[in-house]
Coordinates of C-alpha atoms in Angstrom, one line a residue:
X1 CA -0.4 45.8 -11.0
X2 CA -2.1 47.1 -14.2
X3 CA -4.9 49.0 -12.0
X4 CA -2.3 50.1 -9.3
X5 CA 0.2 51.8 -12.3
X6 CA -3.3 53.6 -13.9
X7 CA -4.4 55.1 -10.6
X8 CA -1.1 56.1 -10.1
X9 CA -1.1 57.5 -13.2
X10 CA -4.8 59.2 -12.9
X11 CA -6.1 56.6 -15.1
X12 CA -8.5 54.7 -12.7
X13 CA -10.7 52.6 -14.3
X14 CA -14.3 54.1 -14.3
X15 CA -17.8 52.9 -16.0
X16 CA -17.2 56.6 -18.0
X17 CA -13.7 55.8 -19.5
X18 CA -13.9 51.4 -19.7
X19 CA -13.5 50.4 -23.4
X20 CA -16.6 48.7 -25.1
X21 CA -14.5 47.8 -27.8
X22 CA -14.4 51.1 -29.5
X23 CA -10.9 52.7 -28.0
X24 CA -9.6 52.8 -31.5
X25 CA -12.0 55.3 -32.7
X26 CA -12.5 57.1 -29.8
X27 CA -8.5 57.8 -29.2
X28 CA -8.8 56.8 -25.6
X29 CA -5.5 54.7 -25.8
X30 CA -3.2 57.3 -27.0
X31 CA -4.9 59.4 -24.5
X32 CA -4.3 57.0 -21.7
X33 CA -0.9 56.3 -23.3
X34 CA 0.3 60.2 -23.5
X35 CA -1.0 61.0 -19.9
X36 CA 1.1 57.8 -18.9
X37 CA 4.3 59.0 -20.9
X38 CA 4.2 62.7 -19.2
X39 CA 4.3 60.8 -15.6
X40 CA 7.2 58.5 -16.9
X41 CA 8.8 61.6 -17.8
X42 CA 8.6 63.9 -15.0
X43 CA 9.6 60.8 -12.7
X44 CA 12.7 60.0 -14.9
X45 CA 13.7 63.8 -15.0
X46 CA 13.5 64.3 -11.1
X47 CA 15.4 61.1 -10.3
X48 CA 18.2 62.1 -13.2
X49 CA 17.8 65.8 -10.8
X50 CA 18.7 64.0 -7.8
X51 CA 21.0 61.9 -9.1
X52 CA 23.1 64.9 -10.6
X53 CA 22.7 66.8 -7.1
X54 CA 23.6 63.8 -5.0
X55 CA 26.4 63.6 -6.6
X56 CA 27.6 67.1 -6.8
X57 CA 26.6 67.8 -3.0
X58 CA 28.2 64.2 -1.8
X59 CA 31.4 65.3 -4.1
X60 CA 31.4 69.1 -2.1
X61 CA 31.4 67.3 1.0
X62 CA 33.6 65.0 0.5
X63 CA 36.0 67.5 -0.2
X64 CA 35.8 69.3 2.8
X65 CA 38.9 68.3 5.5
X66 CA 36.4 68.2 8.1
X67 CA 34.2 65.7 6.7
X68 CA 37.4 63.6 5.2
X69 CA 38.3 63.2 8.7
X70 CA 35.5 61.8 9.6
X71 CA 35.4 59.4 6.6
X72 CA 38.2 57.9 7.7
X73 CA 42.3 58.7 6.0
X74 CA 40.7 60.7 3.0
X75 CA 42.9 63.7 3.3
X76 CA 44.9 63.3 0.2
X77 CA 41.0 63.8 -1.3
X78 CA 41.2 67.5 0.1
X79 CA 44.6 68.3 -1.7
X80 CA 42.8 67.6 -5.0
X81 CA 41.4 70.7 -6.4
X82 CA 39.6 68.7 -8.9
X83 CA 36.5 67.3 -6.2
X84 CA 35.4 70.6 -5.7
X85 CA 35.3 71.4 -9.4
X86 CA 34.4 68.0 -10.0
X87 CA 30.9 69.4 -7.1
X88 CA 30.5 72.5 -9.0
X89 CA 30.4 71.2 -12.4
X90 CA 28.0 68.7 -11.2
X91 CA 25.5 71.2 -9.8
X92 CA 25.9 73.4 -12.7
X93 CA 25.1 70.9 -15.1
X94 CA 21.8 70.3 -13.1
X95 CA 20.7 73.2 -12.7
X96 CA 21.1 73.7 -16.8
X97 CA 19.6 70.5 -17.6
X98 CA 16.2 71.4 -15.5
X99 CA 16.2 74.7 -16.9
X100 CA 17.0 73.9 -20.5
X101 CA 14.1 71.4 -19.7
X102 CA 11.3 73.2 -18.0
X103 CA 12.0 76.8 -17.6
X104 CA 13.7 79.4 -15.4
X105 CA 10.5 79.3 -13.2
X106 CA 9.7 75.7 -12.7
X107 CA 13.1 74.2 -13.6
X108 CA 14.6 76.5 -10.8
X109 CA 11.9 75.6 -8.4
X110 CA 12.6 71.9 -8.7
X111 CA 16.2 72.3 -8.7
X112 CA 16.1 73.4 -5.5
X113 CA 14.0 71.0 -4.5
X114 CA 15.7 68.2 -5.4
X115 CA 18.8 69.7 -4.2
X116 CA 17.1 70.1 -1.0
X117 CA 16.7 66.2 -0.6
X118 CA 19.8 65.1 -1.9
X119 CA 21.6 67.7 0.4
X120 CA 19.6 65.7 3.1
X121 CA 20.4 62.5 2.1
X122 CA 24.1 63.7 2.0
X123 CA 23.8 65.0 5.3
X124 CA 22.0 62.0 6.9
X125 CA 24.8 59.9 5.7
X126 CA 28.0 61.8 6.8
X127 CA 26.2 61.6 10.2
X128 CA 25.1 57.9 10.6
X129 CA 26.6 56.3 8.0
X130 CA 29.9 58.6 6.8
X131 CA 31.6 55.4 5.1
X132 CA 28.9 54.8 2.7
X133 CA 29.4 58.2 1.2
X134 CA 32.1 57.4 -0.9
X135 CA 30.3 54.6 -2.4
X136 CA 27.3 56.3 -2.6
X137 CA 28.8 59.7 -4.5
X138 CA 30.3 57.2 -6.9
X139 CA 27.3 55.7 -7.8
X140 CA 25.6 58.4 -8.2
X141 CA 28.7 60.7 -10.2
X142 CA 28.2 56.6 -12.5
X143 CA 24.9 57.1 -13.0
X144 CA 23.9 60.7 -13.9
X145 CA 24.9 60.3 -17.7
X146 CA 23.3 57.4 -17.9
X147 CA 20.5 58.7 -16.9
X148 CA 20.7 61.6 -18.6
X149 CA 20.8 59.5 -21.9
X150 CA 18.1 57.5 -20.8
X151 CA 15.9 61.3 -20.3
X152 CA 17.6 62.7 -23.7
X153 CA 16.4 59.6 -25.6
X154 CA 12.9 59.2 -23.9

């Protein structure tokens, strides 16, 4: 698993960069270690992305009469003006985070990207699966400040 997680990381084990026993001076081991920490972090920043988005998109919907219909008897979910809000805020809140984080140029860019799969996630389940949206938007509304705090404090 060792060699699987370092070629995923773009640490593949070469003749060139093997340690003889002198990684300590040669400061190959924070090196591996820092190139290992950005890859942790970009993965942990897109999934707390799609989490957020998932959850803002999968609130939107959900909010919608035409998609409570076919949820099921959700229609007392439509009269509350908080869901949409509730969507918004959600999106909003993303689209800060990954800005705050990266930029205007490439937090904006993967916004939208990870919008763009969530949305199709989202959209894949009201069609199969439209029961499992509610769960799933749930989850996901549960899980984006923990997330967060995991992002904030790594």
């Amino acid at each position: 698993p060792d060699v699987w997680l370092g070629r995923m990381a773009g640490l593949a084990e070469t003749p060139a960069n093997r340690c003889g026993g002198d990684c300590h001076k040669t400061g190959e081991i924070s090196a591996r270690i820092s190139r290992w920490a950005v890859v942790m972090e970009s993965m942990l920043s897109g999934l707390t992305e799609w989490v957020w988005g998932f959850g803002g998109m999968g609130s939107l919907c959900l909010s919608m009469k035409s998609h409570a219909r076919q949820i099921g008897n959700l229609n007392h979910w439509t009269e509350w003006p908080g869901l949409k809000w509730l969507g918004w805020s959600l999106l909003a809140f993303s689209i800060a985070m990954m800005v705050g984080v990266r930029g205007w140029g490439p937090g904006l860019v993967s916004f939208f990207g990870m919008l763009s799969a969530a949305t199709l996630l989202v959209i894949a389940l009201i069609t199969y699966r439209p029961r499992w949206l509610v769960p799933a938007s749930l989850a996901c509304v549960a899980a984006g400040p923990i997330l967060t705090g995991f992002y904030v404090l790594f």
